[in-house]
Amino acid sequence: MRCRHCSASLSLPFLDLGSAPPSNAYLSQAGLMEPEIWFPLRLLVCETCWLVQTEDQAGREAFFNDDYAYFSSYSSSWLAHAKAYVQAMCSRFGLGRHSLVAEIGANDGYLLQYVQQADIPCFGVEPTAGTAAAARAKGIDILERFFGRELAVELVREGRQVDLVAANNVLAHVPDINDFVAGFALLLKPQGVATFEFPHLQQMLAHKQFDTAYHEHYSYLSLTTVQRIFSVNGLRVFDVEEHPTHGGSLRVFAQRADSGRHAVRATVDALLGSEAAAGLSSGEAYSGFQRQAQVVKNDFLACLIEAQRHGKRVAAYGAAAKGNTLLNFAGVRPDLLPYVVDRNPAKQGKYMPGSRIPIVAEDRLQQHKPDLVVILPWNLRDEVIMQLGYVRDWGGRFVTAVPELQVSE
């Protein structure tokens, strides 16, 4: 395999999770009678540009299809984050009724709904049918397409260059990262701004977040590598912010390379220095991650086995992609974890890919009264514990496995 950015040959291993089905390929009742497609799940590091990437196994259409079931609006903290983003961007860049805003990977309209509420013209690009339909139901103009140079050229021809374009948790999801980024340089007006949010590779390493690895995540990103990719494809980074979302994310601000409107802030050099100090541009930083993942897996599996031995009732909350990575790497099946609760109706009545654990509505917790509730989306731990505070009424406790096993008192 060659690097998806610089085409260098890849040989430095980072993480091997065996094999798994796509993390968002939830199964229907009928699907339980059919075989699943499993792919090897291995991550490699490019020693030329230091892009960490999942080994290619299938095209994007295999992962982002009509059955894609990730809907952003089911997290109240993420909605608050999106609303704050829109307010901040309007204030910082003077957006108003004469502006045009776009989001690439608009999902169910979780963000653009706030742009609409601010009375600012906007549109979204979203390739998955279910989430696109949910966004349209909110009155948002959605193009059901994959984004890249070709679509950007079409939009420019239609007079739809933008003042602001957002791409939240989508830069890591594109197989052709050069084509994707080059599309932003075309889509922006001469003085326009693009923002990208993505989980920070430095946090992934520091906090053992191996379960954020899945086939739909083609890339695992540092500012060092992103700055290089942007530079090659017509964008210039001028600011960066660190956010706690998704276990630690970056929000990178970029402008067209031929625009000098926004001076480069000191935040950029400061974070590049932090990444250099963490060794992200050396092979040594990646050498111990596999062992750390195995420790987390073993501790989690031991917790479930111990609970079973002592007759404790166990459930899980959040049918998240990262949960599927953990469950399949650990080999967990319904005998150890009988069900997963999720608020998303699109997932209820289905089954987790690989593990085939049933996904049910939240009222199951009240009926079953589990002793332990495993929070699979550990990045939402505080939000979930607050939402499910009633679990403590019968003495139930909460469990997270990453970065290490933690059982609440």
Coordinates of C-alpha atoms in Angstrom, one line a residue:
M1 CA 0.0 0.0 0.0
R2 CA 1.1 3.6 -0.7
C3 CA 0.3 6.7 1.3
R4 CA -3.0 8.2 0.3
H5 CA -1.4 11.7 0.4
C6 CA 2.2 11.5 -0.8
S7 CA 2.2 8.0 -2.4
A8 CA 5.3 6.8 -0.4
S9 CA 5.4 3.1 0.3
L10 CA 4.1 2.2 3.7
S11 CA 5.9 -0.2 6.0
L12 CA 5.6 1.1 9.6
P13 CA 2.8 -0.7 11.5
F14 CA 0.8 1.2 14.1
L15 CA -2.2 -0.9 15.1
D16 CA -3.6 -4.3 14.1
L17 CA -7.1 -5.1 15.4
G18 CA -7.6 -8.3 13.5
S19 CA -10.7 -8.1 11.3
A20 CA -14.1 -6.6 11.7
P21 CA -17.2 -5.7 9.6
P22 CA -17.7 -1.9 8.8
S23 CA -18.5 -0.3 12.1
N24 CA -21.7 1.4 10.9
A25 CA -23.1 -1.7 9.1
Y26 CA -25.8 -2.5 11.6
L27 CA -27.8 -5.7 10.9
S28 CA -31.5 -6.1 10.5
Q29 CA -33.4 -9.2 11.8
A30 CA -33.2 -10.6 8.3
G31 CA -29.5 -9.8 8.1
L32 CA -28.8 -12.2 11.0
M33 CA -29.5 -15.0 8.5
E34 CA -26.9 -13.8 6.1
P35 CA -23.1 -13.8 6.2
E36 CA -21.3 -10.5 7.1
I37 CA -18.4 -9.1 5.2
W38 CA -15.3 -8.7 7.4
F39 CA -12.2 -6.8 6.5
P40 CA -8.8 -6.7 8.1
L41 CA -8.4 -3.6 10.3
R42 CA -4.8 -2.5 10.3
L43 CA -3.3 1.0 10.6
L44 CA 0.0 2.0 9.0
V45 CA 2.2 5.2 9.3
C46 CA 3.8 7.0 6.4
E47 CA 7.4 7.8 7.3
T48 CA 7.5 10.6 4.7
C49 CA 4.5 12.8 5.6
W50 CA 3.6 11.0 8.9
L51 CA 0.0 10.5 7.9
V52 CA -1.5 7.6 9.9
Q53 CA -4.0 5.6 7.8
T54 CA -6.1 2.6 7.7
E55 CA -5.1 -0.1 5.2
D56 CA -7.4 0.1 2.1
Q57 CA -9.9 -2.7 2.0
A58 CA -12.9 -1.3 0.1
G59 CA -14.3 1.8 -1.6
R60 CA -16.1 4.5 0.3
E61 CA -19.5 3.3 -1.1
A62 CA -19.1 0.2 1.0
F63 CA -19.0 2.2 4.2
F64 CA -21.2 5.3 3.4
N65 CA -24.3 3.8 1.9
D66 CA -28.1 4.1 2.2
D67 CA -28.0 2.1 5.5
Y68 CA -25.5 4.5 7.2
A69 CA -27.0 5.0 10.7
Y70 CA -24.8 7.7 12.4
F71 CA -27.1 10.7 13.1
S72 CA -25.3 13.6 14.9
S73 CA -28.4 15.1 16.5
Y74 CA -28.8 12.5 19.2
S75 CA -26.0 14.0 21.3
S76 CA -27.1 17.1 23.2
S77 CA -23.5 18.1 23.9
W78 CA -22.6 17.9 20.2
L79 CA -25.7 20.1 19.3
A80 CA -24.5 22.6 21.9
H81 CA -21.0 22.5 20.3
A82 CA -22.5 23.1 16.8
K83 CA -24.6 26.0 18.0
A84 CA -21.6 27.7 19.7
Y85 CA -19.6 27.2 16.5
V86 CA -22.2 29.0 14.4
Q87 CA -22.4 31.9 16.9
A88 CA -18.6 32.2 17.0
M89 CA -18.1 32.1 13.2
C90 CA -20.8 34.7 12.6
S91 CA -19.2 37.0 15.2
R92 CA -15.6 36.4 14.0
F93 CA -16.1 36.6 10.3
G94 CA -19.0 39.0 10.1
L95 CA -21.4 36.6 8.5
G96 CA -25.0 37.7 7.7
R97 CA -27.8 37.6 5.2
H98 CA -25.5 38.4 2.2
S99 CA -23.1 35.5 3.1
L100 CA -23.2 31.9 1.9
V101 CA -22.3 29.0 4.2
A102 CA -21.8 25.4 3.4
E103 CA -21.1 22.2 5.3
I104 CA -19.4 19.2 3.8
G105 CA -20.6 16.1 5.5
A106 CA -23.8 17.9 6.7
N107 CA -25.2 14.7 8.2
D108 CA -28.8 15.3 9.6
G109 CA -28.5 19.1 9.6
Y110 CA -27.3 19.3 13.2
L111 CA -25.2 22.4 12.4
L112 CA -26.8 24.1 9.4
Q113 CA -30.1 24.3 11.3
Y114 CA -28.4 27.0 13.5
V115 CA -27.1 28.8 10.3
Q116 CA -30.7 28.8 9.1
Q117 CA -31.9 30.2 12.4
A118 CA -29.4 33.1 12.0
D119 CA -31.1 33.8 8.7
I120 CA -27.9 33.1 6.7
P121 CA -28.2 31.3 3.3
C122 CA -26.7 27.9 3.4
F123 CA -26.5 24.4 1.8
G124 CA -25.0 21.1 2.7
V125 CA -23.3 18.2 1.0
E126 CA -24.1 14.7 2.4
P127 CA -23.7 11.4 0.5
T128 CA -25.7 9.1 2.9
A129 CA -29.4 9.0 2.0
G130 CA -30.9 8.6 5.5
T131 CA -29.0 11.5 7.1
A132 CA -29.6 13.7 4.0
A133 CA -33.3 13.0 4.2
A134 CA -33.3 14.0 7.9
A135 CA -31.5 17.3 7.0
R136 CA -34.1 18.0 4.2
A137 CA -36.9 17.5 6.7
K138 CA -35.5 20.5 8.6
G139 CA -35.7 22.6 5.4
I140 CA -32.0 22.5 4.6
D141 CA -30.8 22.4 1.0
I142 CA -28.8 19.2 0.6
L143 CA -26.8 17.8 -2.3
E144 CA -26.6 14.0 -1.9
R145 CA -23.1 13.6 -3.3
F146 CA -19.5 12.8 -2.4
F147 CA -17.4 16.0 -2.3
G148 CA -14.2 16.7 -4.2
R149 CA -12.8 18.7 -7.1
E150 CA -15.6 17.7 -9.5
L151 CA -18.5 18.8 -7.3
A152 CA -16.6 22.0 -6.3
V153 CA -16.2 23.0 -10.0
E154 CA -20.0 22.4 -10.5
L155 CA -20.9 24.6 -7.5
V156 CA -18.6 27.4 -8.7
R157 CA -20.2 27.3 -12.1
E158 CA -23.5 27.7 -10.4
G159 CA -22.3 30.8 -8.5
R160 CA -22.2 29.0 -5.2
Q161 CA -18.8 29.9 -3.9
V162 CA -19.0 30.3 -0.1
D163 CA -17.8 32.7 2.6
L164 CA -17.5 29.9 5.1
V165 CA -17.4 26.1 4.7
A166 CA -17.3 23.7 7.6
A167 CA -16.2 20.0 7.6
N168 CA -16.7 18.5 11.0
N169 CA -15.4 14.9 11.5
V170 CA -15.3 14.3 7.8
L171 CA -11.6 14.9 6.8
A172 CA -10.6 11.6 8.3
H173 CA -13.4 9.8 6.4
V174 CA -12.2 10.4 2.8
P175 CA -10.1 8.0 0.9
D176 CA -8.8 10.6 -1.6
I177 CA -7.7 13.3 0.8
N178 CA -6.0 15.4 -1.8
D179 CA -9.0 15.6 -4.1
F180 CA -11.2 16.4 -1.1
V181 CA -9.0 19.2 0.2
A182 CA -8.5 20.7 -3.3
G183 CA -12.2 21.0 -3.6
F184 CA -12.3 23.4 -0.7
A185 CA -9.7 25.7 -2.3
L186 CA -12.1 25.9 -5.3
L187 CA -15.3 26.3 -3.3
L188 CA -14.1 29.3 -1.2
K189 CA -14.5 32.9 -2.3
P190 CA -11.2 34.7 -2.5
Q191 CA -11.6 35.9 1.1
G192 CA -13.5 32.8 2.3
V193 CA -12.7 30.6 5.3
A194 CA -12.8 26.8 5.7
T195 CA -12.8 25.1 9.1
F196 CA -12.1 21.4 9.7
E197 CA -12.7 19.5 12.9
F198 CA -11.2 16.1 13.5
P199 CA -9.9 13.9 16.4
H200 CA -6.3 14.8 17.2
L201 CA -3.8 12.0 16.6
Q202 CA -1.8 13.3 19.6
Q203 CA -4.8 12.7 21.9
M204 CA -5.4 9.3 20.4
L205 CA -1.8 8.3 21.3
A206 CA -1.8 9.9 24.7
H207 CA -5.1 8.4 25.8
K208 CA -5.0 5.0 24.2
Q209 CA -8.0 5.7 21.9
F210 CA -7.5 2.7 19.7
D211 CA -11.3 2.2 19.4
T212 CA -11.5 5.3 17.2
A213 CA -9.9 3.1 14.5
Y214 CA -12.4 1.6 12.0
H215 CA -12.6 1.2 8.3
E216 CA -14.6 4.4 7.7
H217 CA -11.7 6.4 9.3
Y218 CA -9.2 6.4 6.5
S219 CA -6.8 8.9 8.2
Y220 CA -5.7 9.8 11.7
L221 CA -4.6 13.4 11.7
S222 CA -2.0 15.7 13.3
L223 CA -1.7 19.4 12.5
T224 CA 1.8 18.7 11.1
T225 CA 0.4 16.4 8.4
V226 CA -2.8 18.4 7.8
Q227 CA -0.7 21.6 7.2
R228 CA 1.3 19.7 4.6
I229 CA -1.7 18.3 2.9
F230 CA -3.4 21.7 2.8
S231 CA -0.3 23.4 1.4
V232 CA -0.1 21.0 -1.5
N233 CA -3.8 21.4 -2.3
G234 CA -4.2 25.2 -2.3
L235 CA -5.0 26.0 1.3
R236 CA -3.1 27.8 4.0
V237 CA -3.7 27.2 7.8
F238 CA -4.0 30.4 9.8
D239 CA -5.4 29.3 13.1
V240 CA -6.1 26.2 15.2
E241 CA -8.1 25.5 18.3
E242 CA -8.2 22.5 20.6
H243 CA -11.6 21.2 21.7
P244 CA -12.6 18.4 24.1
T245 CA -15.0 16.8 21.6
H246 CA -14.5 13.2 20.6
G247 CA -11.8 12.7 23.2
G248 CA -9.8 15.7 22.0
S249 CA -10.2 17.4 18.6
L250 CA -8.6 20.2 16.6
R251 CA -10.5 22.9 14.8
V252 CA -8.3 24.1 11.9
F253 CA -8.9 27.4 10.1
A254 CA -7.7 27.7 6.5
Q255 CA -7.9 30.2 3.7
R256 CA -7.0 29.9 0.0
A257 CA -3.3 29.9 -0.6
D258 CA -3.6 33.0 -2.8
S259 CA -5.3 34.9 0.0
G260 CA -3.5 36.8 2.7
R261 CA -6.5 38.2 4.5
H262 CA -5.9 36.3 7.7
A263 CA -2.5 36.5 9.4
V264 CA -1.2 33.2 10.8
R265 CA -1.7 33.1 14.5
A266 CA 0.8 32.0 17.1
T267 CA -1.5 29.0 17.9
V268 CA -0.3 27.2 14.8
D269 CA 3.4 27.2 15.7
A270 CA 2.6 26.4 19.3
L271 CA 0.7 23.3 18.4
L272 CA 3.2 22.2 15.8
G273 CA 5.8 22.5 18.5
S274 CA 3.7 20.4 20.9
E275 CA 3.4 17.7 18.2
A276 CA 7.1 17.7 17.6
A277 CA 7.8 17.3 21.3
A278 CA 5.4 14.4 21.4
G279 CA 7.5 12.7 18.6
L280 CA 4.7 12.6 16.0
S281 CA 7.3 12.9 13.2
S282 CA 9.3 9.8 14.4
G283 CA 8.5 6.2 14.3
E284 CA 9.2 5.7 18.0
A285 CA 6.0 7.5 19.0
Y286 CA 3.9 4.8 17.4
S287 CA 5.7 1.7 18.6
G288 CA 3.9 0.9 21.9
F289 CA 0.3 1.5 20.8
Q290 CA -0.6 -2.1 20.0
R291 CA 0.4 -3.3 23.4
Q292 CA -1.7 -0.6 25.1
A293 CA -4.7 -1.6 23.0
Q294 CA -4.3 -5.2 24.1
V295 CA -4.2 -4.2 27.8
V296 CA -7.4 -2.2 27.5
K297 CA -9.1 -5.1 25.7
N298 CA -8.0 -7.7 28.2
D299 CA -9.1 -5.6 31.2
F300 CA -12.5 -5.0 29.6
L301 CA -13.0 -8.6 28.8
A302 CA -12.0 -9.6 32.3
C303 CA -14.5 -7.2 33.8
L304 CA -17.4 -8.8 31.8
I305 CA -16.3 -12.3 32.6
E306 CA -16.1 -11.5 36.3
A307 CA -19.5 -9.9 36.2
Q308 CA -21.0 -13.0 34.6
R309 CA -19.3 -15.3 37.2
H310 CA -20.9 -13.3 40.0
G311 CA -24.4 -13.3 38.4
K312 CA -24.4 -9.5 37.7
R313 CA -26.7 -8.1 35.1
V314 CA -24.8 -6.1 32.4
A315 CA -26.0 -3.8 29.6
A316 CA -24.3 -1.2 27.4
Y317 CA -25.2 2.2 26.3
G318 CA -24.5 3.9 22.9
A319 CA -24.4 1.8 19.7
A320 CA -21.4 3.8 18.5
A321 CA -18.8 2.9 15.9
K322 CA -16.0 3.0 18.5
G323 CA -18.1 0.5 20.6
N324 CA -18.1 -1.9 17.7
T325 CA -14.4 -1.7 17.3
L326 CA -13.9 -2.5 21.0
L327 CA -16.5 -5.3 21.1
N328 CA -15.1 -7.0 18.0
F329 CA -11.5 -6.7 19.0
A330 CA -12.4 -8.2 22.4
G331 CA -14.6 -10.9 20.9
V332 CA -17.6 -9.9 23.0
R333 CA -20.9 -11.5 22.2
P334 CA -24.4 -11.5 23.7
D335 CA -23.5 -14.1 26.3
L336 CA -21.4 -11.4 28.0
L337 CA -23.3 -8.3 26.9
P338 CA -27.0 -9.1 26.1
Y339 CA -28.0 -5.7 24.7
V340 CA -27.0 -2.2 23.8
V341 CA -29.3 0.8 24.5
D342 CA -29.4 3.6 21.9
R343 CA -31.6 6.7 21.6
N344 CA -31.5 6.7 17.8
P345 CA -34.7 5.0 16.4
A346 CA -32.8 4.1 13.2
K347 CA -30.6 1.8 15.3
Q348 CA -33.2 0.3 17.6
G349 CA -34.4 -3.2 16.5
K350 CA -31.1 -3.8 14.7
Y351 CA -27.9 -5.6 15.8
M352 CA -24.3 -4.5 16.3
P353 CA -22.1 -5.6 13.4
G354 CA -19.9 -8.5 14.1
S355 CA -21.0 -9.1 17.7
R356 CA -24.7 -9.3 16.7
I357 CA -25.7 -7.8 20.1
P358 CA -29.3 -6.4 19.9
I359 CA -29.9 -2.7 20.0
V360 CA -32.9 -1.6 22.1
A361 CA -34.7 1.5 23.4
E362 CA -33.8 3.1 26.7
D363 CA -36.8 1.7 28.6
R364 CA -35.1 -1.7 28.7
L365 CA -32.8 -0.3 31.4
Q366 CA -35.8 0.4 33.7
Q367 CA -37.1 -3.1 33.0
H368 CA -33.9 -5.0 33.4
K369 CA -32.2 -2.8 36.1
P370 CA -28.6 -3.8 35.2
D371 CA -25.8 -3.8 37.8
L372 CA -23.3 -2.5 35.3
V373 CA -23.9 -0.2 32.3
V374 CA -21.0 0.0 29.9
I375 CA -20.8 3.4 28.2
L376 CA -19.3 2.6 24.8
P377 CA -19.0 6.2 23.5
W378 CA -16.6 7.1 26.4
N379 CA -16.2 10.6 25.0
L380 CA -19.9 11.2 26.1
R381 CA -19.4 9.7 29.5
D382 CA -20.5 12.7 31.6
E383 CA -23.5 13.4 29.3
V384 CA -24.6 9.8 29.5
I385 CA -24.2 9.5 33.3
M386 CA -26.3 12.6 33.7
Q387 CA -28.9 11.3 31.3
L388 CA -29.0 7.8 33.0
G389 CA -28.7 9.0 36.6
Y390 CA -31.7 6.9 37.6
V391 CA -29.5 3.8 37.2
R392 CA -28.0 4.6 40.6
D393 CA -31.5 4.3 42.1
W394 CA -31.1 0.5 42.1
G395 CA -27.4 0.5 42.8
G396 CA -26.2 0.3 39.2
R397 CA -22.8 1.5 38.2
F398 CA -21.2 2.8 35.0
V399 CA -18.2 1.3 33.2
T400 CA -15.9 2.7 30.6
A401 CA -13.0 0.8 29.1
V402 CA -10.9 3.5 27.4
P403 CA -8.3 4.8 28.3
E404 CA -8.4 2.3 31.1
L405 CA -11.1 0.4 32.9
Q406 CA -13.1 2.7 35.1
V407 CA -16.1 1.6 37.2
S408 CA -18.1 4.4 38.9
E409 CA -19.0 4.2 42.6

